[in-house]
CSV table of C-alpha atoms and ligand atoms in Angstrom, one decimal:
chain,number,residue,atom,x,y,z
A,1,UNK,CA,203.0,178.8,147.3
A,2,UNK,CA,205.4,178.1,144.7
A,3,UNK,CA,206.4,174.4,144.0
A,4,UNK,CA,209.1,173.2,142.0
A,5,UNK,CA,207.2,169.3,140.5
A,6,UNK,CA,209.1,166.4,138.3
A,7,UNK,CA,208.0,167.4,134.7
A,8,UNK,CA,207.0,163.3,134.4
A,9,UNK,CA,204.4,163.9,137.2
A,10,UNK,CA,202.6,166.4,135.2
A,11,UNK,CA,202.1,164.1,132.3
A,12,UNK,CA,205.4,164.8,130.4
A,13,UNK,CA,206.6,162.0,128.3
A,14,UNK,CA,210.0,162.5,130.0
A,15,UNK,CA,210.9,159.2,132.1
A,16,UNK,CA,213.8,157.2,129.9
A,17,UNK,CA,211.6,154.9,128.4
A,18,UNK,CA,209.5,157.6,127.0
A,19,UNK,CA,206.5,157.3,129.2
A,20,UNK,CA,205.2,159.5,132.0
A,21,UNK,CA,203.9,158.9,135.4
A,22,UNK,CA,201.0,160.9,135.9
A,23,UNK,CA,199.6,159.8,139.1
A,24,UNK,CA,198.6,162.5,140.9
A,25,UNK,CA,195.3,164.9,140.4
A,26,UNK,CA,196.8,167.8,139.1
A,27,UNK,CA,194.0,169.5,139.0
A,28,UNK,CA,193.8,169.7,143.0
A,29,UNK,CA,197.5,170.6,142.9
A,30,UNK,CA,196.8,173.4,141.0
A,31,UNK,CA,194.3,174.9,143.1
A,32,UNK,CA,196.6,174.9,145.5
A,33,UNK,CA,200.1,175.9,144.1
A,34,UNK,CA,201.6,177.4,141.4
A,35,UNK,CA,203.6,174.6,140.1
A,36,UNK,CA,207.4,174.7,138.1
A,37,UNK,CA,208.4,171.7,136.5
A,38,UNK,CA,211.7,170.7,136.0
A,39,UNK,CA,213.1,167.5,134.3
A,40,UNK,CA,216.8,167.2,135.5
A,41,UNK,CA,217.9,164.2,132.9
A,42,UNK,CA,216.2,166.3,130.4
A,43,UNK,CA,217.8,169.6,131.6
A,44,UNK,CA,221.6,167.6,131.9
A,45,UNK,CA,221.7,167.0,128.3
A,46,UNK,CA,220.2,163.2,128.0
A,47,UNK,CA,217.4,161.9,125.3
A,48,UNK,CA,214.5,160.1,125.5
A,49,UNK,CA,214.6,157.3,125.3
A,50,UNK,CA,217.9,157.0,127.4
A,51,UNK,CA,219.4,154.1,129.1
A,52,UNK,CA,218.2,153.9,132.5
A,53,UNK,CA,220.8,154.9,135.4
A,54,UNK,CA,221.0,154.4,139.1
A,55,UNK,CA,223.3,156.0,141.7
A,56,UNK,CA,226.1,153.3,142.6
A,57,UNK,CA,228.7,154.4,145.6
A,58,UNK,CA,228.9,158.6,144.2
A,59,UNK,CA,228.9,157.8,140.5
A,60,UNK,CA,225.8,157.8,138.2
A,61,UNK,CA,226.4,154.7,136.0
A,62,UNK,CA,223.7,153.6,132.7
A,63,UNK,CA,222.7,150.6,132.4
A,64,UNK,CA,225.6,149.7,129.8
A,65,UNK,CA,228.0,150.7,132.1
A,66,UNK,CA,228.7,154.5,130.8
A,67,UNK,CA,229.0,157.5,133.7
A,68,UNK,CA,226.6,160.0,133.4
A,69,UNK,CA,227.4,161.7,136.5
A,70,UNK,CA,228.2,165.0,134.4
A,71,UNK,CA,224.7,165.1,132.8
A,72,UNK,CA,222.9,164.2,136.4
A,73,UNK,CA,224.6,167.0,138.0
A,74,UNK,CA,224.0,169.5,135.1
A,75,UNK,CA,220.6,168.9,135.7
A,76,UNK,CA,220.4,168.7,139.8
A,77,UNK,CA,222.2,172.2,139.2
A,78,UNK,CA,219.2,173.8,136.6
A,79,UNK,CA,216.9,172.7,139.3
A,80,UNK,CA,217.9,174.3,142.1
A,81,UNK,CA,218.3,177.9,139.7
A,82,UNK,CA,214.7,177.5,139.0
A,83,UNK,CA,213.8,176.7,142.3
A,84,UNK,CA,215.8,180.0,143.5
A,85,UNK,CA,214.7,182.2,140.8
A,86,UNK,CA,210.9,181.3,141.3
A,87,UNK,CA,211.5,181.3,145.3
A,88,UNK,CA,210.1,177.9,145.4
A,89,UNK,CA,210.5,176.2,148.9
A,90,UNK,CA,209.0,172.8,148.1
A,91,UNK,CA,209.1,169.9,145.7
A,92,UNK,CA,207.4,167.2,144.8
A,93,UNK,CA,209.6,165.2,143.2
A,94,UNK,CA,209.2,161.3,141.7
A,95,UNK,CA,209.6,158.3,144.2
A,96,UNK,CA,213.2,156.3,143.9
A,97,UNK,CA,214.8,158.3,140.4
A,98,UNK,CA,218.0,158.8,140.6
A,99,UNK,CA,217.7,162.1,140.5
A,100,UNK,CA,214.5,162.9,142.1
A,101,UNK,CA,213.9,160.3,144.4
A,102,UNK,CA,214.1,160.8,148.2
A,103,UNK,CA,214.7,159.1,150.7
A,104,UNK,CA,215.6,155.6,148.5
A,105,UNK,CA,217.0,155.2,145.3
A,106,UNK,CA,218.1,151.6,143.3
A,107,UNK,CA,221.4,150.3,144.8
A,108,UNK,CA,223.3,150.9,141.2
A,109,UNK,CA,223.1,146.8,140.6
A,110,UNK,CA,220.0,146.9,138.2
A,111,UNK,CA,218.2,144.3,139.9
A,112,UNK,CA,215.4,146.5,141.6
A,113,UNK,CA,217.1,146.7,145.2
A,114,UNK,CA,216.4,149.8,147.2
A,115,UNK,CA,218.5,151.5,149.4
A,116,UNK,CA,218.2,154.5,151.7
A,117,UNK,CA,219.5,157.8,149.9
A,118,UNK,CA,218.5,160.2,147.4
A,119,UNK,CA,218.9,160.7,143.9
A,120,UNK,CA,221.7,163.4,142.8
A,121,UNK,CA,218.9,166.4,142.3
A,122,UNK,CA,217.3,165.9,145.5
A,123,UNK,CA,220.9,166.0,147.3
A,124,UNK,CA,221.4,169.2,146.1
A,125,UNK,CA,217.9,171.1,146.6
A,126,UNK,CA,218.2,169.3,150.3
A,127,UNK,CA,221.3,171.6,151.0
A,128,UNK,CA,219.9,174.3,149.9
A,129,UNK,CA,217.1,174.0,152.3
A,130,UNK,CA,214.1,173.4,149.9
A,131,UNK,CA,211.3,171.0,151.5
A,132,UNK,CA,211.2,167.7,149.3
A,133,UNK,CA,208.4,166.0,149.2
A,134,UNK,CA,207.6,162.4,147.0
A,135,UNK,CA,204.3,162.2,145.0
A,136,UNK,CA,202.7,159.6,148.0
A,137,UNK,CA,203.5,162.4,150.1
A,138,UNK,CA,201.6,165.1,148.7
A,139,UNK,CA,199.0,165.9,152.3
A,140,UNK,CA,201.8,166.2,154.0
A,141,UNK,CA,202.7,169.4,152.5
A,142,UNK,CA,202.8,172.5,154.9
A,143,UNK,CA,203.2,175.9,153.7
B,1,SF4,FE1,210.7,162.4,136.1
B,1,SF4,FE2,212.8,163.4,137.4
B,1,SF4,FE3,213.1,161.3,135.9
B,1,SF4,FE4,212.7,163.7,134.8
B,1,SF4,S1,214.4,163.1,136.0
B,1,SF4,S2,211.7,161.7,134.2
B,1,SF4,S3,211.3,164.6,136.2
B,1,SF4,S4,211.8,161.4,137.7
């Protein structure tokens, strides 16, 4: 089965503070799935480092205050394009980003409050029918 996978969780040094989050065992994954990452902040046009951003009302806003809706949505957009050209039906995408979290996401204040929603990539994989999946959620997986 093909799985679309947040670049970060793979080890890449993609997160805005330059760090990864390699929690999983990839390895096992592997075994199991042929795996396409994306990075959507990447993929939008932003840096690392980059400020970090959270979804507030149906704006992306940076932590000094500067939209960066357009670059979220570039990305969400790249995402679901690989997913449809490598007929991926799944992701596994990273707990509470603004773009790839599901299911709850940082209420846009900076002050580490979650809310239920997802982040801007997983809104738009969702309507296109892919199965999203967080990285604690990995067993659940069917085919
Ligand atoms: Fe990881 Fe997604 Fe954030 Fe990229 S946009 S660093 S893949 S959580």
């Amino acid at each position: 089965m093909n799985v679309l996978i947040s670049a970060c969780l793979l080890g890449c040094k993609c997160r805005y503070d330059g760090k990864d989050k390699n929690t999983i065992d990839i390895t096992k994954l592997k075994e199991k799935y042929t795996l396409f990452p994306i990075c959507p902040e990447l993929d939008g046009g932003l840096g690392v480092p980059r400020e970090p951003a959270e979804i507030k009302e149906k704006r992306v806003i940076n932590r000094k205050g500067i939209d960066v809706t357009k670059e979220y949505t570039k990305g969400a957009e790249i995402a679901l394009e690989t997913a449809l050209k490598n007929n991926c039906t799944v992701a596994i995408l990273k707990a509470r980003s603004p773009s790839c979290g599901k299911g709850e996401i940082y209420d846009g204040s900076f002050t580490k409050t979650l809310i239920n929603g997802d982040g801007i990539t997983v809104r738009v994989l969702k309507e296109a029918g892919i199965r999203i999946y967080t990285e604690n959620e990995i067993d659940m997986i069917t085919e």
